Short mmCIF file of C-alpha atoms in Angstrom, two decimals:
data_model
loop_
_atom_site.label_atom_id
_atom_site.label_comp_id
_atom_site.label_asym_id
_atom_site.label_seq_id
_atom_site.Cartn_x
_atom_site.Cartn_y
_atom_site.Cartn_z
CA UNK A 1 17.40 21.33 19.20
CA UNK A 2 19.18 22.98 16.26
CA UNK A 3 17.46 25.48 13.93
CA UNK A 4 17.36 24.94 10.22
CA UNK A 5 16.49 27.92 7.91
CA UNK A 6 14.51 27.24 4.70
CA UNK A 7 15.07 29.02 1.32
CA UNK A 8 11.70 27.90 0.09
CA UNK A 9 8.49 27.38 2.12
CA UNK A 10 5.79 27.42 -0.27
CA UNK A 11 5.12 23.61 -0.31
CA UNK A 12 5.44 23.50 3.52
CA UNK A 13 2.76 26.18 3.69
CA UNK A 14 0.51 24.01 1.77
CA UNK A 15 0.93 21.20 4.33
CA UNK A 16 3.51 19.21 2.69
CA UNK A 17 5.82 17.02 5.09
CA UNK A 18 9.09 16.79 3.16
CA UNK A 19 12.04 19.13 2.88
CA UNK A 20 14.57 18.54 0.16
CA UNK A 21 18.41 19.27 0.50
CA UNK A 22 18.15 22.25 -1.98
CA UNK A 23 15.47 23.82 0.01
CA UNK A 24 17.81 24.37 3.02
CA UNK A 25 19.94 27.41 3.56
CA UNK A 26 22.68 25.14 4.81
CA UNK A 27 23.91 21.65 4.08
CA UNK A 28 22.09 19.00 5.96
CA UNK A 29 25.51 17.36 6.77
CA UNK A 30 25.91 19.81 9.51
CA UNK A 31 23.15 17.79 11.51
CA UNK A 32 23.39 14.64 13.35
CA UNK A 33 21.39 11.88 11.33
CA UNK A 34 18.00 11.09 12.85
CA UNK A 35 18.21 14.25 15.19
CA UNK A 36 15.27 16.68 15.65
CA UNK A 37 15.54 20.23 14.17
CA UNK A 38 13.27 23.31 14.30
CA UNK A 39 12.44 24.68 10.81
CA UNK A 40 12.26 28.44 10.21
CA UNK A 41 11.82 30.87 7.19
CA UNK A 42 14.37 33.55 6.49
CA UNK A 43 12.59 35.98 9.23
CA UNK A 44 13.14 33.22 11.76
CA UNK A 45 9.30 32.40 11.98
CA UNK A 46 8.63 28.96 13.12
CA UNK A 47 7.43 26.41 10.68
CA UNK A 48 7.60 23.02 12.34
CA UNK A 49 9.71 20.30 13.85
CA UNK A 50 11.27 17.36 11.77
CA UNK A 51 13.84 14.72 11.80
CA UNK A 52 16.99 15.01 9.58
CA UNK A 53 18.83 12.45 7.39
CA UNK A 54 21.69 14.25 5.64
CA UNK A 55 22.18 11.16 3.39
CA UNK A 56 18.73 11.19 1.81
CA UNK A 57 17.26 13.34 -0.95
CA UNK A 58 14.54 14.03 1.48
CA UNK A 59 16.56 15.82 4.19
CA UNK A 60 13.79 16.39 6.64
CA UNK A 61 10.57 14.95 7.32
CA UNK A 62 8.13 17.10 9.27
CA UNK A 63 6.41 15.61 12.36
CA UNK A 64 4.47 18.63 13.72
CA UNK A 65 3.79 22.35 13.11
CA UNK A 66 3.59 23.10 16.90
CA UNK A 67 6.35 23.86 19.34
CA UNK A 68 5.96 20.53 21.30
CA UNK A 69 8.14 17.81 22.53
CA UNK A 70 8.58 14.81 20.45
CA UNK A 71 8.41 12.37 23.19
CA UNK A 72 6.41 9.27 24.36
CA UNK A 73 3.34 11.39 24.91
CA UNK A 74 3.55 12.74 21.31
CA UNK A 75 3.70 9.22 19.66
CA UNK A 76 0.98 8.08 21.92
CA UNK A 77 -1.38 10.91 20.87
CA UNK A 78 -0.57 10.36 17.12
CA UNK A 79 -1.17 6.73 17.15
CA UNK A 80 -4.25 7.06 19.24
CA UNK A 81 -5.48 9.62 16.86
CA UNK A 82 -4.87 7.09 13.97
CA UNK A 83 -6.65 4.37 15.72
CA UNK A 84 -9.67 6.70 16.41
CA UNK A 85 -10.02 7.45 12.79
CA UNK A 86 -9.97 3.73 12.02
CA UNK A 87 -12.71 2.99 14.60
CA UNK A 88 -14.95 5.74 12.66
CA UNK A 89 -14.43 4.41 9.11
CA UNK A 90 -13.25 0.82 9.26
CA UNK A 91 -15.89 -1.71 10.10
CA UNK A 92 -16.45 -5.67 10.11
CA UNK A 93 -12.92 -6.64 10.29
CA UNK A 94 -10.18 -7.35 12.92
CA UNK A 95 -7.38 -6.36 10.67
CA UNK A 96 -6.37 -2.93 9.08
CA UNK A 97 -3.59 -0.54 8.64
CA UNK A 98 -3.25 1.10 11.97
CA UNK A 99 -0.62 3.64 10.94
CA UNK A 100 -0.03 4.96 7.32
CA UNK A 101 3.14 7.11 7.53
CA UNK A 102 2.40 10.73 6.27
CA UNK A 103 -1.28 9.83 5.87
CA UNK A 104 -1.18 9.85 9.76
CA UNK A 105 1.25 12.46 10.19
CA UNK A 106 4.04 9.89 11.25
CA UNK A 107 6.19 9.89 8.17
CA UNK A 108 8.22 6.78 7.87
CA UNK A 109 6.23 4.54 10.12
CA UNK A 110 3.68 1.73 8.84
CA UNK A 111 1.78 -0.36 11.28
CA UNK A 112 -0.64 -3.21 10.09
CA UNK A 113 -2.81 -4.90 12.54
CA UNK A 114 -3.74 -8.71 11.77
CA UNK A 115 -6.04 -9.71 14.60
CA UNK A 116 -3.88 -9.88 17.55
CA UNK A 117 -0.56 -9.40 15.59
CA UNK A 118 1.08 -5.88 14.77
CA UNK A 119 3.44 -5.86 11.82
CA UNK A 120 5.52 -2.75 11.80
CA UNK A 121 7.75 -1.24 9.41
CA UNK A 122 10.39 1.57 10.20
CA UNK A 123 11.22 2.96 6.65
CA UNK A 124 13.24 6.09 7.50
CA UNK A 125 16.15 6.81 9.63
CA UNK A 126 14.29 9.16 11.94
CA UNK A 127 11.68 6.62 12.76
CA UNK A 128 14.21 3.65 13.05
CA UNK A 129 16.38 5.59 15.75
CA UNK A 130 13.03 5.68 17.77
CA UNK A 131 12.09 2.19 17.13
CA UNK A 132 12.19 1.09 21.12
CA UNK A 133 9.98 4.09 22.12
CA UNK A 134 7.37 3.46 19.38
CA UNK A 135 7.19 -0.28 19.90
CA UNK A 136 6.57 0.41 23.63
CA UNK A 137 3.72 2.85 22.78
CA UNK A 138 2.17 0.51 20.29
CA UNK A 139 2.28 -2.46 22.88
CA UNK A 140 0.40 -0.17 25.49
CA UNK A 141 -2.14 1.06 23.00
CA UNK A 142 -2.97 -2.27 21.12
CA UNK A 143 -1.75 -4.85 23.70
CA UNK A 144 -1.12 -7.27 20.89
CA UNK A 145 -0.27 -11.09 21.34
CA UNK A 146 2.65 -10.67 18.71
CA UNK A 147 4.83 -7.99 17.40
CA UNK A 148 6.66 -8.41 14.05
CA UNK A 149 9.17 -5.88 12.78
CA UNK A 150 9.52 -6.00 8.99
CA UNK A 151 12.34 -3.83 8.21
CA UNK A 152 13.09 -5.65 4.91
CA UNK A 153 11.88 -3.04 2.45
CA UNK A 154 14.44 -1.71 0.07
CA UNK A 155 13.24 1.64 0.70
CA UNK A 156 15.24 1.52 3.93
CA UNK A 157 18.38 1.23 1.71
CA UNK A 158 17.91 4.70 0.45
CA UNK A 159 17.97 5.97 4.08
CA UNK A 160 21.30 4.05 4.76
CA UNK A 161 19.55 1.53 6.90
CA UNK A 162 20.05 -2.27 6.97
CA UNK A 163 17.32 -4.85 6.09
CA UNK A 164 15.99 -7.28 8.80
CA UNK A 165 12.95 -9.10 9.88
CA UNK A 166 12.33 -10.07 13.62
CA UNK A 167 9.68 -11.07 16.10
CA UNK A 168 9.99 -8.69 19.31
CA UNK A 169 7.05 -10.06 21.08
CA UNK A 170 5.36 -13.40 21.38
CA UNK A 171 5.46 -15.90 18.47
CA UNK A 172 3.91 -17.02 15.24
CA UNK A 173 3.44 -20.70 16.14
CA UNK A 174 -0.28 -20.02 15.19
CA UNK A 175 -0.63 -17.59 12.32
CA UNK A 176 -3.24 -14.61 12.63
CA UNK A 177 -6.19 -14.96 10.72
CA UNK A 178 -7.81 -11.74 9.13
CA UNK A 179 -11.68 -11.77 9.38
CA UNK A 180 -13.22 -9.34 6.91
CA UNK A 181 -17.02 -9.48 6.66
CA UNK A 182 -17.29 -13.20 7.23
CA UNK A 183 -14.36 -14.13 5.01
CA UNK A 184 -10.98 -15.39 6.53
CA UNK A 185 -7.47 -15.10 5.36
CA UNK A 186 -4.68 -16.63 7.12
CA UNK A 187 -1.72 -14.07 7.21
CA UNK A 188 2.09 -14.72 7.51
CA UNK A 189 3.51 -11.46 8.61
CA UNK A 190 7.15 -12.73 8.40
CA UNK A 191 6.71 -13.97 4.80
CA UNK A 192 5.41 -12.52 1.59
CA UNK A 193 5.16 -8.98 0.19
CA UNK A 194 4.48 -5.81 2.31
CA UNK A 195 3.59 -6.84 5.84
CA UNK A 196 1.94 -10.03 4.69
CA UNK A 197 -1.37 -8.84 2.94
CA UNK A 198 -2.52 -6.07 0.54
CA UNK A 199 -4.99 -4.24 3.02
CA UNK A 200 -4.99 -1.22 0.42
CA UNK A 201 -7.24 -3.22 -2.00
CA UNK A 202 -9.92 -4.38 0.47
CA UNK A 203 -12.67 -2.10 -0.58
CA UNK A 204 -11.81 -2.67 -4.20
CA UNK A 205 -12.08 -6.25 -4.07
CA UNK A 206 -15.60 -5.98 -2.29
CA UNK A 207 -16.65 -3.48 -4.95
CA UNK A 208 -15.66 -5.73 -8.02
CA UNK A 209 -17.26 -8.78 -6.35
CA UNK A 210 -20.51 -6.94 -6.11
CA UNK A 211 -20.27 -5.87 -9.78
CA UNK A 212 -19.55 -9.46 -10.93
CA UNK A 213 -22.35 -10.70 -8.42
CA UNK A 214 -21.36 -14.44 -8.79
CA UNK A 215 -21.90 -14.49 -12.46
CA UNK A 216 -19.84 -16.82 -14.58
CA UNK A 217 -16.07 -17.55 -14.56
CA UNK A 218 -13.09 -15.37 -14.50
CA UNK A 219 -9.47 -14.91 -13.81
CA UNK A 220 -7.42 -13.26 -10.79
CA UNK A 221 -4.17 -12.55 -12.28
CA UNK A 222 -1.21 -11.94 -10.01
CA UNK A 223 -3.55 -13.58 -7.40
CA UNK A 224 -0.91 -13.57 -4.60
CA UNK A 225 -2.74 -15.12 -1.50
CA UNK A 226 -6.03 -15.33 -3.21
CA UNK A 227 -7.91 -12.32 -1.93
CA UNK A 228 -9.62 -10.97 -5.11
CA UNK A 229 -10.51 -14.59 -5.95
CA UNK A 230 -11.99 -15.43 -2.80
CA UNK A 231 -14.21 -12.42 -2.60
CA UNK A 232 -15.46 -13.16 -5.98
CA UNK A 233 -15.92 -16.81 -5.16
CA UNK A 234 -18.06 -15.85 -2.18
CA UNK A 235 -20.37 -14.29 -4.35
CA UNK A 236 -20.72 -17.41 -6.21
CA UNK A 237 -18.32 -16.96 -9.22
CA UNK A 238 -15.81 -19.49 -10.43
CA UNK A 239 -12.26 -18.17 -10.43
CA UNK A 240 -8.87 -19.10 -11.47
CA UNK A 241 -5.93 -17.32 -9.74
CA UNK A 242 -2.64 -17.10 -11.32
CA UNK A 243 0.56 -16.29 -9.67
CA UNK A 244 4.21 -17.18 -10.13
CA UNK A 245 4.92 -17.84 -6.40
CA UNK A 246 4.64 -21.29 -5.24
CA UNK A 247 4.25 -20.02 -1.61
CA UNK A 248 1.50 -17.46 -2.59
CA UNK A 249 -0.42 -20.31 -4.61
CA UNK A 250 -0.14 -22.47 -1.57
CA UNK A 251 -1.26 -19.86 0.79
CA UNK A 252 -4.15 -18.89 -1.69
CA UNK A 253 -5.26 -22.52 -1.61
CA UNK A 254 -5.35 -22.50 2.29
CA UNK A 255 -7.48 -19.43 2.09
CA UNK A 256 -9.84 -20.84 -0.14
CA UNK A 257 -10.12 -23.90 2.05
CA UNK A 258 -10.78 -21.70 5.03
CA UNK A 259 -13.82 -20.29 3.24
CA UNK A 260 -15.06 -23.55 1.98
CA UNK A 261 -14.37 -22.14 -1.48
CA UNK A 262 -11.69 -24.68 -2.88
CA UNK A 263 -14.32 -25.80 -5.79
CA UNK A 264 -14.96 -22.17 -6.84
CA UNK A 265 -11.46 -20.79 -6.40
CA UNK A 266 -8.55 -22.64 -8.20
CA UNK A 267 -5.04 -21.47 -8.20
CA UNK A 268 -2.16 -22.15 -10.76
CA UNK A 269 1.58 -21.36 -10.46
CA UNK A 270 2.37 -19.55 -13.71
CA UNK A 271 3.57 -16.43 -15.18
CA UNK A 272 0.62 -14.05 -15.70
CA UNK A 273 1.79 -12.81 -18.88
CA UNK A 274 2.46 -16.33 -20.25
CA UNK A 275 -0.77 -17.76 -19.04
CA UNK A 276 -2.99 -15.14 -20.61
CA UNK A 277 -1.15 -15.13 -23.84
CA UNK A 278 -1.75 -18.83 -24.08
CA UNK A 279 -5.41 -18.41 -23.24
CA UNK A 280 -5.81 -15.78 -25.99
CA UNK A 281 -4.14 -17.95 -28.41
CA UNK A 282 -6.69 -20.62 -28.08
CA UNK A 283 -9.73 -18.07 -28.18
CA UNK A 284 -10.52 -18.71 -24.48
CA UNK A 285 -12.82 -15.99 -23.01
CA UNK A 286 -13.97 -15.16 -19.56
CA UNK A 287 -16.68 -13.11 -17.92
CA UNK A 288 -14.36 -11.13 -15.74
CA UNK A 289 -10.60 -10.49 -15.00
CA UNK A 290 -9.07 -8.84 -11.91
CA UNK A 291 -5.83 -7.56 -12.57
CA UNK A 292 -3.49 -6.51 -9.57
CA UNK A 293 0.07 -6.62 -10.81
CA UNK A 294 3.06 -5.48 -8.54
CA UNK A 295 4.45 -2.02 -9.03
CA UNK A 296 6.29 -2.21 -12.36
CA UNK A 297 8.11 0.89 -11.41
CA UNK A 298 9.90 2.11 -8.35
CA UNK A 299 11.74 5.13 -9.72
CA UNK A 300 11.25 7.75 -12.55
CA UNK A 301 14.16 6.22 -14.50
CA UNK A 302 12.11 3.03 -15.16
CA UNK A 303 8.71 4.73 -16.16
CA UNK A 304 8.87 3.81 -19.85
CA UNK A 305 9.63 0.19 -19.16
CA UNK A 306 6.77 0.19 -16.69
CA UNK A 307 4.44 1.67 -19.25
CA UNK A 308 5.03 -1.09 -21.72
CA UNK A 309 4.55 -3.77 -19.03
CA UNK A 310 1.27 -2.26 -17.83
CA UNK A 311 0.06 -1.75 -21.47
CA UNK A 312 0.90 -5.40 -22.49
CA UNK A 313 -0.65 -7.22 -19.63
CA UNK A 314 -3.76 -4.99 -19.76
CA UNK A 315 -4.05 -5.63 -23.69
CA UNK A 316 -3.75 -9.47 -23.00
CA UNK A 317 -6.46 -9.28 -20.13
CA UNK A 318 -8.80 -7.31 -22.57
CA UNK A 319 -8.39 -9.77 -25.33
CA UNK A 320 -9.60 -12.72 -23.10
CA UNK A 321 -13.01 -10.93 -22.01
CA UNK A 322 -16.34 -11.68 -23.42
CA UNK A 323 -18.50 -8.99 -24.67
CA UNK A 324 -20.30 -7.40 -21.63
CA UNK A 325 -17.21 -8.82 -19.42
CA UNK A 326 -15.84 -7.01 -16.59
CA UNK A 327 -12.29 -5.87 -15.91
CA UNK A 328 -10.84 -4.61 -12.63
CA UNK A 329 -7.33 -3.25 -13.35
CA UNK A 330 -4.96 -1.62 -10.97
CA UNK A 331 -1.60 0.15 -10.71
CA UNK A 332 0.13 0.78 -7.20
CA UNK A 333 2.93 2.76 -8.87
CA UNK A 334 3.02 6.33 -7.74
CA UNK A 335 5.17 7.32 -10.59
CA UNK A 336 2.38 6.55 -12.88
CA UNK A 337 -0.31 9.02 -12.07
CA UNK A 338 -4.12 8.71 -12.97
CA UNK A 339 -4.00 10.38 -16.12
CA UNK A 340 -0.98 8.25 -17.45
CA UNK A 341 -2.73 5.28 -16.31
CA UNK A 342 -5.82 5.92 -18.40
CA UNK A 343 -3.44 6.66 -21.28
CA UNK A 344 -2.00 3.15 -20.70
CA UNK A 345 -5.60 1.55 -20.58
CA UNK A 346 -6.62 3.57 -23.92
CA UNK A 347 -3.49 2.18 -25.61
CA UNK A 348 -4.24 -1.39 -24.35
CA UNK A 349 -7.61 -1.21 -25.53
CA UNK A 350 -6.31 -0.19 -29.12
CA UNK A 351 -4.00 -2.92 -29.10
CA UNK A 352 -6.61 -5.52 -28.09
CA UNK A 353 -9.13 -4.07 -30.47
CA UNK A 354 -11.65 -3.59 -27.76
CA UNK A 355 -14.03 -0.83 -26.62
CA UNK A 356 -14.50 -0.25 -22.90
CA UNK A 357 -16.99 1.67 -20.83
CA UNK A 358 -15.62 2.89 -17.42
CA UNK A 359 -17.83 1.82 -14.46
CA UNK A 360 -15.86 3.08 -11.57
CA UNK A 361 -12.58 4.69 -10.76
CA UNK A 362 -11.13 3.91 -7.15
CA UNK A 363 -8.13 4.50 -5.08
CA UNK A 364 -6.86 2.83 -1.90
CA UNK A 365 -8.88 1.82 1.30
CA UNK A 366 -9.62 4.32 3.90
CA UNK A 367 -7.17 3.05 6.37
CA UNK A 368 -4.52 4.26 3.79
CA UNK A 369 -5.62 7.92 4.06
CA UNK A 370 -4.15 10.47 1.52
CA UNK A 371 -3.20 13.91 2.42
CA UNK A 372 -4.57 16.46 0.26
CA UNK A 373 -1.37 18.40 0.53
CA UNK A 374 0.84 15.29 -0.51
CA UNK A 375 0.02 13.72 -3.73
CA UNK A 376 2.74 11.11 -2.95
CA UNK A 377 0.40 9.66 -0.33
CA UNK A 378 -2.33 8.51 -2.94
CA UNK A 379 -0.59 5.92 -4.98
CA UNK A 380 -3.31 3.19 -5.92
CA UNK A 381 -5.37 3.48 -9.00
CA UNK A 382 -8.19 0.98 -9.72
CA UNK A 383 -10.45 1.19 -12.63
CA UNK A 384 -13.49 -1.05 -13.28
CA UNK A 385 -14.74 -1.36 -16.78
CA UNK A 386 -17.11 -3.23 -19.05
CA UNK A 387 -16.42 -4.48 -22.60
CA UNK A 388 -18.73 -3.16 -25.22
#
């Protein structure tokens, strides 16, 4: 294993797992893509072991701070540790994120468990080059009926990797059904966004449904496959879900039917901006709105454009709320931090001419653990508010 000297080590000493090209004493081009290297400081003191991608801005991602073999046993220990953490903190469900990249000290690896199906993403060259080994370990630990590889994230392009989707074990003749505290959601791991479902919002959906407590009628904007609406409907509320994907609307309707909530949860195919503008124009008002849009920004270069989009949709949602109405609004864009998101919401409130009281501020679910040393691992913001 080759040794790499670092010019700057302060972030690493604090526990960060990324090394950028300008922090290396020599060019990363000297190393084989995907290969393992030992990191040392200028005095030759061992700092850790990571894998290299000379073609990425993040040149090295650290796997361990110990002098140990990065082999089958290593991955088995790390994935088992990740599973034990979930067993401690994730209850009453057969589905969860089993491995969350840096949050589980396995940068570049995402594993979602949907009942007896595993959906895996290899997001970096270092993990992708160990795909066969990792799938073998996951199969041994979880013994799933189906294993899906969802290597279709655009993040892979930044690593010089191709995009693909494939089933490497079993089949999806029967789609997995997620069970979550008595509710059911049919998941298609080969279709839709991420790996088929937004597991990171699970605790936020439950918290908002508890606040609404079945009172009145409301909107679920960017409803995707209906998870927010169904949690709200299960408490007794009437919800209209809005999404511009025909497939997502059909899946949401199936999920509502699975839970006998088709009368309380109705879904419409429409652009969320256009739909709420039309509702506001007719002075239609609602008791609550859940607003969970996709990431409007995936790079620093597009932050201004994203801020404009977030502000507009939040202002529109605020305008259609009754006095005392509740809003759950979210941003999954890492490049817009918590402070920036609150600035957006204050601006949206001014635009809407409404005054809000913050009830609760939340983040991603416990199966998406954030590292204290890596702000990048905490990306989700969820704010729940009341109109005054």
